[in-house]
PDB file of C-alpha atoms in Angstrom:
ATOM      1  CA  UNK A   1     -95.005  -9.268 -87.824  1.00 45.00           C
ATOM      2  CA  UNK A   2     -97.521 -12.034 -87.212  1.00 46.00           C
ATOM      3  CA  UNK A   3     -95.624 -14.476 -85.050  1.00 47.00           C
ATOM      4  CA  UNK A   4     -92.305 -15.079 -83.343  1.00 50.00           C
ATOM      5  CA  UNK A   5     -90.389 -17.891 -85.082  1.00 57.00           C
ATOM      6  CA  UNK A   6     -88.867 -20.732 -83.073  1.00 75.00           C
ATOM      7  CA  UNK A   7     -85.310 -20.386 -84.405  1.00 89.00           C
ATOM      8  CA  UNK A   8     -83.211 -17.250 -84.493  1.00 95.00           C
ATOM      9  CA  UNK A   9     -82.215 -15.873 -87.889  1.00 96.00           C
ATOM     10  CA  UNK A  10     -78.504 -15.337 -88.644  1.00 97.00           C
ATOM     11  CA  UNK A  11     -78.990 -11.611 -87.996  1.00 97.00           C
ATOM     12  CA  UNK A  12     -80.612 -12.290 -84.615  1.00 97.00           C
ATOM     13  CA  UNK A  13     -77.857 -14.748 -83.687  1.00 97.00           C
ATOM     14  CA  UNK A  14     -75.235 -12.133 -84.600  1.00 98.00           C
ATOM     15  CA  UNK A  15     -76.807  -9.464 -82.368  1.00 98.00           C
ATOM     16  CA  UNK A  16     -77.297 -11.924 -79.510  1.00 97.00           C
ATOM     17  CA  UNK A  17     -73.656 -13.015 -79.658  1.00 97.00           C
ATOM     18  CA  UNK A  18     -72.457  -9.416 -79.704  1.00 96.00           C
ATOM     19  CA  UNK A  19     -74.696  -8.520 -76.750  1.00 95.00           C
ATOM     20  CA  UNK A  20     -73.337 -11.412 -74.665  1.00 94.00           C
ATOM     21  CA  UNK A  21     -69.772 -10.509 -75.621  1.00 93.00           C
ATOM     22  CA  UNK A  22     -70.155  -6.860 -74.589  1.00 91.00           C
ATOM     23  CA  UNK A  23     -72.513  -7.119 -71.620  1.00 87.00           C
ATOM     24  CA  UNK A  24     -71.618 -10.607 -70.411  1.00 85.00           C
ATOM     25  CA  UNK A  25     -75.224 -11.563 -69.743  1.00 84.00           C
ATOM     26  CA  UNK A  26     -78.426 -12.715 -71.416  1.00 88.00           C
ATOM     27  CA  UNK A  27     -81.992 -13.288 -70.278  1.00 88.00           C
ATOM     28  CA  UNK A  28     -85.435 -14.310 -71.433  1.00 89.00           C
ATOM     29  CA  UNK A  29     -86.380 -10.665 -71.881  1.00 91.00           C
ATOM     30  CA  UNK A  30     -83.472 -10.032 -74.260  1.00 94.00           C
ATOM     31  CA  UNK A  31     -84.407 -13.196 -76.153  1.00 95.00           C
ATOM     32  CA  UNK A  32     -87.837 -11.738 -76.847  1.00 95.00           C
ATOM     33  CA  UNK A  33     -86.352  -8.382 -77.885  1.00 97.00           C
ATOM     34  CA  UNK A  34     -83.833  -9.882 -80.306  1.00 97.00           C
ATOM     35  CA  UNK A  35     -86.582 -11.960 -81.921  1.00 96.00           C
ATOM     36  CA  UNK A  36     -88.921  -9.006 -82.280  1.00 97.00           C
ATOM     37  CA  UNK A  37     -86.440  -6.324 -83.347  1.00 98.00           C
ATOM     38  CA  UNK A  38     -82.710  -7.118 -83.519  1.00 97.00           C
ATOM     39  CA  UNK A  39     -81.943  -3.633 -84.877  1.00 98.00           C
ATOM     40  CA  UNK A  40     -83.403  -2.059 -81.744  1.00 98.00           C
ATOM     41  CA  UNK A  41     -81.397  -4.378 -79.501  1.00 98.00           C
ATOM     42  CA  UNK A  42     -78.221  -3.582 -81.403  1.00 98.00           C
ATOM     43  CA  UNK A  43     -78.867   0.165 -80.991  1.00 98.00           C
ATOM     44  CA  UNK A  44     -79.563  -0.327 -77.277  1.00 98.00           C
ATOM     45  CA  UNK A  45     -76.357  -2.300 -76.958  1.00 97.00           C
ATOM     46  CA  UNK A  46     -74.343   0.588 -78.390  1.00 97.00           C
ATOM     47  CA  UNK A  47     -76.136   2.999 -76.034  1.00 97.00           C
ATOM     48  CA  UNK A  48     -75.772   0.916 -72.871  1.00 96.00           C
ATOM     49  CA  UNK A  49     -72.215  -0.181 -73.654  1.00 95.00           C
ATOM     50  CA  UNK A  50     -70.698   3.313 -73.572  1.00 96.00           C
ATOM     51  CA  UNK A  51     -69.735   3.131 -69.863  1.00 95.00           C
ATOM     52  CA  UNK A  52     -68.447  -0.432 -70.354  1.00 92.00           C
ATOM     53  CA  UNK A  53     -66.166   0.640 -73.193  1.00 91.00           C
ATOM     54  CA  UNK A  54     -65.033   4.018 -71.915  1.00 88.00           C
ATOM     55  CA  UNK A  55     -65.955   4.421 -68.240  1.00 89.00           C
ATOM     56  CA  UNK A  56     -63.424   4.467 -65.382  1.00 97.00           C
ATOM     57  CA  UNK A  57     -65.504   2.622 -62.755  1.00 98.00           C
ATOM     58  CA  UNK A  58     -64.593  -1.003 -61.947  1.00 97.00           C
ATOM     59  CA  UNK A  59     -67.105  -3.572 -63.272  1.00 95.00           C
ATOM     60  CA  UNK A  60     -68.480  -4.464 -59.850  1.00 97.00           C
ATOM     61  CA  UNK A  61     -69.131  -0.777 -59.082  1.00 98.00           C
ATOM     62  CA  UNK A  62     -70.985  -0.436 -62.382  1.00 97.00           C
ATOM     63  CA  UNK A  63     -73.137  -3.363 -61.254  1.00 97.00           C
ATOM     64  CA  UNK A  64     -73.750  -1.651 -57.891  1.00 98.00           C
ATOM     65  CA  UNK A  65     -75.143   1.319 -59.817  1.00 98.00           C
ATOM     66  CA  UNK A  66     -77.505  -0.906 -61.810  1.00 98.00           C
ATOM     67  CA  UNK A  67     -78.669  -2.566 -58.583  1.00 98.00           C
ATOM     68  CA  UNK A  68     -79.408   0.807 -56.958  1.00 98.00           C
ATOM     69  CA  UNK A  69     -81.352   2.007 -60.001  1.00 98.00           C
ATOM     70  CA  UNK A  70     -83.391  -1.182 -60.305  1.00 98.00           C
ATOM     71  CA  UNK A  71     -83.989  -1.844 -56.585  1.00 98.00           C
ATOM     72  CA  UNK A  72     -84.974   1.646 -55.454  1.00 97.00           C
ATOM     73  CA  UNK A  73     -88.536   2.162 -54.249  1.00 97.00           C
ATOM     74  CA  UNK A  74     -89.571   4.241 -57.274  1.00 97.00           C
ATOM     75  CA  UNK A  75     -88.674   1.497 -59.756  1.00 98.00           C
ATOM     76  CA  UNK A  76     -88.333  -1.969 -58.158  1.00 97.00           C
ATOM     77  CA  UNK A  77     -87.456  -3.793 -61.371  1.00 97.00           C
ATOM     78  CA  UNK A  78     -86.708  -7.196 -59.858  1.00 96.00           C
ATOM     79  CA  UNK A  79     -85.484  -8.976 -63.022  1.00 94.00           C
ATOM     80  CA  UNK A  80     -82.773  -6.340 -63.278  1.00 94.00           C
ATOM     81  CA  UNK A  81     -81.942  -6.593 -59.576  1.00 97.00           C
ATOM     82  CA  UNK A  82     -81.480 -10.349 -59.919  1.00 95.00           C
ATOM     83  CA  UNK A  83     -79.390 -10.032 -63.080  1.00 92.00           C
ATOM     84  CA  UNK A  84     -77.079  -7.383 -61.661  1.00 95.00           C
ATOM     85  CA  UNK A  85     -76.648  -9.082 -58.283  1.00 97.00           C
ATOM     86  CA  UNK A  86     -75.415 -12.157 -60.154  1.00 95.00           C
ATOM     87  CA  UNK A  87     -73.136 -10.018 -62.320  1.00 93.00           C
ATOM     88  CA  UNK A  88     -71.736  -8.143 -59.302  1.00 96.00           C
ATOM     89  CA  UNK A  89     -70.909 -11.439 -57.590  1.00 97.00           C
ATOM     90  CA  UNK A  90     -69.279 -12.672 -60.807  1.00 95.00           C
ATOM     91  CA  UNK A  91     -67.120  -9.533 -60.782  1.00 95.00           C
ATOM     92  CA  UNK A  92     -65.920 -10.248 -57.253  1.00 97.00           C
ATOM     93  CA  UNK A  93     -68.396  -8.343 -55.088  1.00 98.00           C
ATOM     94  CA  UNK A  94     -69.216  -9.777 -51.680  1.00 98.00           C
ATOM     95  CA  UNK A  95     -72.660 -10.334 -50.242  1.00 98.00           C
ATOM     96  CA  UNK A  96     -71.885  -7.703 -47.610  1.00 98.00           C
ATOM     97  CA  UNK A  97     -71.063  -5.114 -50.281  1.00 98.00           C
ATOM     98  CA  UNK A  98     -74.280  -5.778 -52.184  1.00 98.00           C
ATOM     99  CA  UNK A  99     -76.293  -5.635 -48.955  1.00 98.00           C
ATOM    100  CA  UNK A 100     -74.677  -2.271 -48.275  1.00 98.00           C
ATOM    101  CA  UNK A 101     -75.789  -1.041 -51.712  1.00 98.00           C
ATOM    102  CA  UNK A 102     -79.350  -2.066 -50.845  1.00 98.00           C
ATOM    103  CA  UNK A 103     -79.156  -0.374 -47.439  1.00 98.00           C
ATOM    104  CA  UNK A 104     -77.976   2.862 -49.059  1.00 98.00           C
ATOM    105  CA  UNK A 105     -80.756   2.602 -51.634  1.00 98.00           C
ATOM    106  CA  UNK A 106     -83.352   2.152 -48.880  1.00 98.00           C
ATOM    107  CA  UNK A 107     -82.884   5.773 -47.786  1.00 98.00           C
ATOM    108  CA  UNK A 108     -84.888   7.170 -50.720  1.00 98.00           C
ATOM    109  CA  UNK A 109     -88.101   7.371 -48.701  1.00 97.00           C
ATOM    110  CA  UNK A 110     -86.787  10.191 -46.509  1.00 98.00           C
ATOM    111  CA  UNK A 111     -87.288  12.543 -49.448  1.00 98.00           C
ATOM    112  CA  UNK A 112     -90.914  12.733 -48.349  1.00 98.00           C
ATOM    113  CA  UNK A 113     -89.571  14.842 -45.489  1.00 98.00           C
ATOM    114  CA  UNK A 114     -87.042  16.796 -47.571  1.00 97.00           C
ATOM    115  CA  UNK A 115     -89.825  17.852 -49.933  1.00 97.00           C
ATOM    116  CA  UNK A 116     -92.733  18.020 -47.469  1.00 97.00           C
ATOM    117  CA  UNK A 117     -91.290  19.853 -44.487  1.00 96.00           C
ATOM    118  CA  UNK A 118     -90.261  23.002 -46.413  1.00 95.00           C
ATOM    119  CA  UNK A 119     -93.815  23.168 -47.760  1.00 96.00           C
ATOM    120  CA  UNK A 120     -95.201  22.968 -44.214  1.00 96.00           C
ATOM    121  CA  UNK A 121     -92.820  25.740 -43.098  1.00 95.00           C
ATOM    122  CA  UNK A 122     -93.795  27.873 -46.095  1.00 95.00           C
ATOM    123  CA  UNK A 123     -97.520  27.537 -45.442  1.00 96.00           C
ATOM    124  CA  UNK A 124     -97.122  28.250 -41.734  1.00 95.00           C
ATOM    125  CA  UNK A 125     -95.111  31.378 -42.543  1.00 94.00           C
ATOM    126  CA  UNK A 126     -97.816  32.530 -44.951  1.00 95.00           C
ATOM    127  CA  UNK A 127    -100.316  32.101 -42.111  1.00 95.00           C
ATOM    128  CA  UNK A 128     -98.170  34.179 -39.771  1.00 94.00           C
ATOM    129  CA  UNK A 129     -96.890  31.179 -37.815  1.00 92.00           C
ATOM    130  CA  UNK A 130     -93.187  30.908 -38.709  1.00 86.00           C
ATOM    131  CA  UNK A 131     -91.106  28.228 -36.963  1.00 79.00           C
ATOM    132  CA  UNK A 132     -88.917  29.100 -34.003  1.00 77.00           C
ATOM    133  CA  UNK A 133     -85.691  30.699 -35.247  1.00 78.00           C
ATOM    134  CA  UNK A 134     -83.375  29.035 -32.713  1.00 90.00           C
ATOM    135  CA  UNK A 135     -82.507  25.363 -32.251  1.00 94.00           C
ATOM    136  CA  UNK A 136     -82.901  23.852 -28.815  1.00 95.00           C
ATOM    137  CA  UNK A 137     -80.239  21.670 -27.205  1.00 97.00           C
ATOM    138  CA  UNK A 138     -81.695  18.416 -28.582  1.00 97.00           C
ATOM    139  CA  UNK A 139     -81.893  19.780 -32.110  1.00 97.00           C
ATOM    140  CA  UNK A 140     -78.288  21.003 -31.943  1.00 97.00           C
ATOM    141  CA  UNK A 141     -77.203  17.573 -30.714  1.00 98.00           C
ATOM    142  CA  UNK A 142     -78.960  15.829 -33.626  1.00 98.00           C
ATOM    143  CA  UNK A 143     -77.489  18.225 -36.184  1.00 98.00           C
ATOM    144  CA  UNK A 144     -73.963  17.730 -34.831  1.00 98.00           C
ATOM    145  CA  UNK A 145     -74.357  13.947 -34.816  1.00 97.00           C
ATOM    146  CA  UNK A 146     -75.759  13.941 -38.342  1.00 97.00           C
ATOM    147  CA  UNK A 147     -72.822  16.019 -39.566  1.00 97.00           C
ATOM    148  CA  UNK A 148     -70.350  13.714 -37.843  1.00 96.00           C
ATOM    149  CA  UNK A 149     -71.845  10.429 -39.088  1.00 95.00           C
ATOM    150  CA  UNK A 150     -72.904  11.452 -42.577  1.00 94.00           C
ATOM    151  CA  UNK A 151     -70.101  13.909 -43.208  1.00 94.00           C
ATOM    152  CA  UNK A 152     -72.263  16.872 -44.206  1.00 95.00           C
ATOM    153  CA  UNK A 153     -75.220  19.071 -43.347  1.00 97.00           C
ATOM    154  CA  UNK A 154     -77.521  20.713 -45.864  1.00 96.00           C
ATOM    155  CA  UNK A 155     -80.338  23.224 -45.518  1.00 95.00           C
ATOM    156  CA  UNK A 156     -82.764  20.637 -46.967  1.00 95.00           C
ATOM    157  CA  UNK A 157     -82.694  19.038 -43.495  1.00 97.00           C
ATOM    158  CA  UNK A 158     -83.465  22.263 -41.610  1.00 96.00           C
ATOM    159  CA  UNK A 159     -87.246  21.977 -41.536  1.00 96.00           C
ATOM    160  CA  UNK A 160     -87.196  18.285 -40.618  1.00 97.00           C
ATOM    161  CA  UNK A 161     -84.848  19.131 -37.755  1.00 97.00           C
ATOM    162  CA  UNK A 162     -87.233  21.905 -36.724  1.00 95.00           C
ATOM    163  CA  UNK A 163     -90.532  20.005 -36.880  1.00 96.00           C
ATOM    164  CA  UNK A 164     -89.519  16.346 -36.498  1.00 97.00           C
ATOM    165  CA  UNK A 165     -86.172  16.118 -34.678  1.00 97.00           C
ATOM    166  CA  UNK A 166     -86.785  12.645 -33.278  1.00 98.00           C
ATOM    167  CA  UNK A 167     -87.653  11.296 -36.714  1.00 98.00           C
ATOM    168  CA  UNK A 168     -84.428  12.786 -38.045  1.00 98.00           C
ATOM    169  CA  UNK A 169     -82.497  11.192 -35.194  1.00 98.00           C
ATOM    170  CA  UNK A 170     -84.075   7.814 -35.992  1.00 98.00           C
ATOM    171  CA  UNK A 171     -83.359   8.312 -39.686  1.00 98.00           C
ATOM    172  CA  UNK A 172     -79.736   9.075 -38.858  1.00 98.00           C
ATOM    173  CA  UNK A 173     -79.467   5.763 -37.022  1.00 97.00           C
ATOM    174  CA  UNK A 174     -81.098   3.997 -40.002  1.00 98.00           C
ATOM    175  CA  UNK A 175     -79.145   5.702 -42.778  1.00 97.00           C
ATOM    176  CA  UNK A 176     -75.913   5.690 -40.786  1.00 96.00           C
ATOM    177  CA  UNK A 177     -75.576   1.898 -40.628  1.00 97.00           C
ATOM    178  CA  UNK A 178     -73.508   1.599 -43.831  1.00 97.00           C
ATOM    179  CA  UNK A 179     -71.512   4.686 -42.854  1.00 96.00           C
ATOM    180  CA  UNK A 180     -70.601   3.306 -39.447  1.00 93.00           C
ATOM    181  CA  UNK A 181     -69.726  -0.241 -40.473  1.00 89.00           C
ATOM    182  CA  UNK A 182     -69.855  -0.565 -44.253  1.00 89.00           C
ATOM    183  CA  UNK A 183     -66.988  -1.647 -46.482  1.00 94.00           C
ATOM    184  CA  UNK A 184     -67.627   0.510 -49.576  1.00 98.00           C
ATOM    185  CA  UNK A 185     -65.449   3.588 -49.899  1.00 97.00           C
ATOM    186  CA  UNK A 186     -67.296   6.864 -49.250  1.00 97.00           C
ATOM    187  CA  UNK A 187     -67.343   8.035 -52.862  1.00 98.00           C
ATOM    188  CA  UNK A 188     -68.984   4.751 -53.922  1.00 98.00           C
ATOM    189  CA  UNK A 189     -71.657   5.241 -51.257  1.00 98.00           C
ATOM    190  CA  UNK A 190     -72.303   8.658 -52.764  1.00 98.00           C
ATOM    191  CA  UNK A 191     -72.491   7.102 -56.254  1.00 98.00           C
ATOM    192  CA  UNK A 192     -75.408   4.982 -55.003  1.00 98.00           C
ATOM    193  CA  UNK A 193     -77.296   8.073 -53.841  1.00 98.00           C
ATOM    194  CA  UNK A 194     -76.521   9.839 -57.121  1.00 98.00           C
ATOM    195  CA  UNK A 195     -77.800   6.845 -59.087  1.00 98.00           C
ATOM    196  CA  UNK A 196     -81.286   6.735 -57.602  1.00 98.00           C
ATOM    197  CA  UNK A 197     -81.638  10.513 -57.291  1.00 98.00           C
ATOM    198  CA  UNK A 198     -80.866  11.027 -61.000  1.00 98.00           C
ATOM    199  CA  UNK A 199     -82.891   8.009 -62.197  1.00 98.00           C
ATOM    200  CA  UNK A 200     -85.899   8.850 -64.371  1.00 97.00           C
ATOM    201  CA  UNK A 201     -88.219   7.295 -61.780  1.00 97.00           C
ATOM    202  CA  UNK A 202     -87.136   9.762 -59.088  1.00 98.00           C
ATOM    203  CA  UNK A 203     -85.305  12.865 -60.409  1.00 98.00           C
ATOM    204  CA  UNK A 204     -84.673  14.410 -56.993  1.00 98.00           C
ATOM    205  CA  UNK A 205     -82.465  17.365 -57.954  1.00 98.00           C
ATOM    206  CA  UNK A 206     -81.766  18.636 -54.430  1.00 97.00           C
ATOM    207  CA  UNK A 207     -80.346  15.304 -53.312  1.00 97.00           C
ATOM    208  CA  UNK A 208     -78.509  14.870 -56.587  1.00 98.00           C
ATOM    209  CA  UNK A 209     -76.652  18.152 -56.110  1.00 98.00           C
ATOM    210  CA  UNK A 210     -75.795  17.306 -52.497  1.00 98.00           C
ATOM    211  CA  UNK A 211     -74.382  13.901 -53.369  1.00 98.00           C
ATOM    212  CA  UNK A 212     -72.483  15.065 -56.444  1.00 98.00           C
ATOM    213  CA  UNK A 213     -70.744  17.618 -54.209  1.00 98.00           C
ATOM    214  CA  UNK A 214     -70.131  14.980 -51.526  1.00 98.00           C
ATOM    215  CA  UNK A 215     -68.697  12.519 -54.065  1.00 98.00           C
ATOM    216  CA  UNK A 216     -66.317  15.156 -55.421  1.00 98.00           C
ATOM    217  CA  UNK A 217     -65.316  15.943 -51.848  1.00 98.00           C
ATOM    218  CA  UNK A 218     -64.458  12.274 -51.305  1.00 98.00           C
ATOM    219  CA  UNK A 219     -62.185  12.273 -54.349  1.00 98.00           C
ATOM    220  CA  UNK A 220     -64.512  11.195 -57.162  1.00 98.00           C
ATOM    221  CA  UNK A 221     -63.741  12.530 -60.628  1.00 98.00           C
ATOM    222  CA  UNK A 222     -66.243  14.177 -62.985  1.00 98.00           C
ATOM    223  CA  UNK A 223     -65.713  11.213 -65.326  1.00 98.00           C
ATOM    224  CA  UNK A 224     -66.756   8.738 -62.617  1.00 98.00           C
ATOM    225  CA  UNK A 225     -69.889  10.735 -61.768  1.00 98.00           C
ATOM    226  CA  UNK A 226     -70.716  11.066 -65.459  1.00 98.00           C
ATOM    227  CA  UNK A 227     -70.489   7.288 -65.777  1.00 98.00           C
ATOM    228  CA  UNK A 228     -72.957   6.819 -62.913  1.00 98.00           C
ATOM    229  CA  UNK A 229     -75.409   9.019 -64.812  1.00 98.00           C
ATOM    230  CA  UNK A 230     -74.739   7.204 -68.106  1.00 98.00           C
ATOM    231  CA  UNK A 231     -75.686   3.934 -66.451  1.00 98.00           C
ATOM    232  CA  UNK A 232     -78.841   5.503 -64.995  1.00 98.00           C
ATOM    233  CA  UNK A 233     -79.762   6.867 -68.426  1.00 98.00           C
ATOM    234  CA  UNK A 234     -80.580   3.396 -69.810  1.00 97.00           C
ATOM    235  CA  UNK A 235     -83.407   2.746 -67.322  1.00 97.00           C
ATOM    236  CA  UNK A 236     -86.039   3.493 -69.968  1.00 97.00           C
ATOM    237  CA  UNK A 237     -85.325   0.231 -71.777  1.00 97.00           C
ATOM    238  CA  UNK A 238     -87.312  -1.569 -69.097  1.00 97.00           C
ATOM    239  CA  UNK A 239     -90.433  -0.490 -70.976  1.00 97.00           C
ATOM    240  CA  UNK A 240     -89.240  -2.953 -73.603  1.00 97.00           C
ATOM    241  CA  UNK A 241     -87.800  -5.692 -71.406  1.00 96.00           C
ATOM    242  CA  UNK A 242     -90.993  -5.944 -69.340  1.00 96.00           C
ATOM    243  CA  UNK A 243     -93.346  -5.811 -72.329  1.00 97.00           C
ATOM    244  CA  UNK A 244     -91.562  -7.554 -75.214  1.00 96.00           C
ATOM    245  CA  UNK A 245     -91.970 -11.021 -73.620  1.00 95.00           C
ATOM    246  CA  UNK A 246     -95.708 -10.330 -73.293  1.00 96.00           C
ATOM    247  CA  UNK A 247     -95.906  -9.315 -76.945  1.00 96.00           C
ATOM    248  CA  UNK A 248     -93.911 -12.390 -77.993  1.00 93.00           C
ATOM    249  CA  UNK A 249     -96.185 -14.675 -75.998  1.00 93.00           C
ATOM    250  CA  UNK A 250     -99.326 -13.133 -77.484  1.00 94.00           C
ATOM    251  CA  UNK A 251     -97.989 -13.412 -81.026  1.00 94.00           C
ATOM    252  CA  UNK A 252     -97.021 -17.012 -80.416  1.00 91.00           C
ATOM    253  CA  UNK A 253    -100.466 -17.839 -79.021  1.00 91.00           C
ATOM    254  CA  UNK A 254    -102.186 -16.310 -82.033  1.00 90.00           C
ATOM    255  CA  UNK A 255     -99.967 -18.263 -84.407  1.00 87.00           C
ATOM    256  CA  UNK A 256    -101.120 -21.575 -82.981  1.00 77.00           C
ATOM    257  CA  UNK A 257    -103.631 -23.535 -85.115  1.00 76.00           C
ATOM    258  CA  UNK A 258    -107.158 -23.557 -83.696  1.00 71.00           C
ATOM    259  CA  UNK A 259    -108.092 -26.482 -81.496  1.00 71.00           C
ATOM    260  CA  UNK A 260    -110.044 -29.199 -83.301  1.00 67.00           C
TER     261      UNK A 260
END
């Protein structure tokens, strides 16, 4: 493969048309992929289309999942964010709903505390300095408020409540915004958490288990949760969509005749 031709071959045109038919979108990145390897794009289409052909989630909710996966702080794939915001709006989503998806996705950073605080408690215990066994009045108040607003409590918050109660209270105010005034149904909110916790760029198993249980408690089905994970499973293709245009450009530059 020495250069990328200007016109698509019949095979490339066929794959492009099928992709647009199934996924309802196209971009410069996909143009580079179909030119470089239409067989790969066709295989990716079959892989990524499974939830679109068989999944129970409404199209706009599927797009919310893509937005959460692409926008979260461990990935930040802005071409995908832009593409899926447009698609969500095309499927009838409102700006307020998409903003709520982004607000839910913005909570990922708190996992620094969920992971770090138990380590601090463990080391202190090894040094003979275990944390106080009883909660004080302020800590009990924060735990009760968290449970009321977020609808659950989990032991992964215990050490943060013990060592950093005011941070947890501030986080509750921050993370509780979409729960106090948002328009998405609770199980869809939980789908957003599941999406970025299970994504290959994060893989936070503790949170994943919490939010799977929460989603089921809000009436989600195993098939819906499976579909969220199927959508997250295609994230790896961004290795191709970010790099194929660079390869295409380099091939095209090398195919140019030398300057006189």
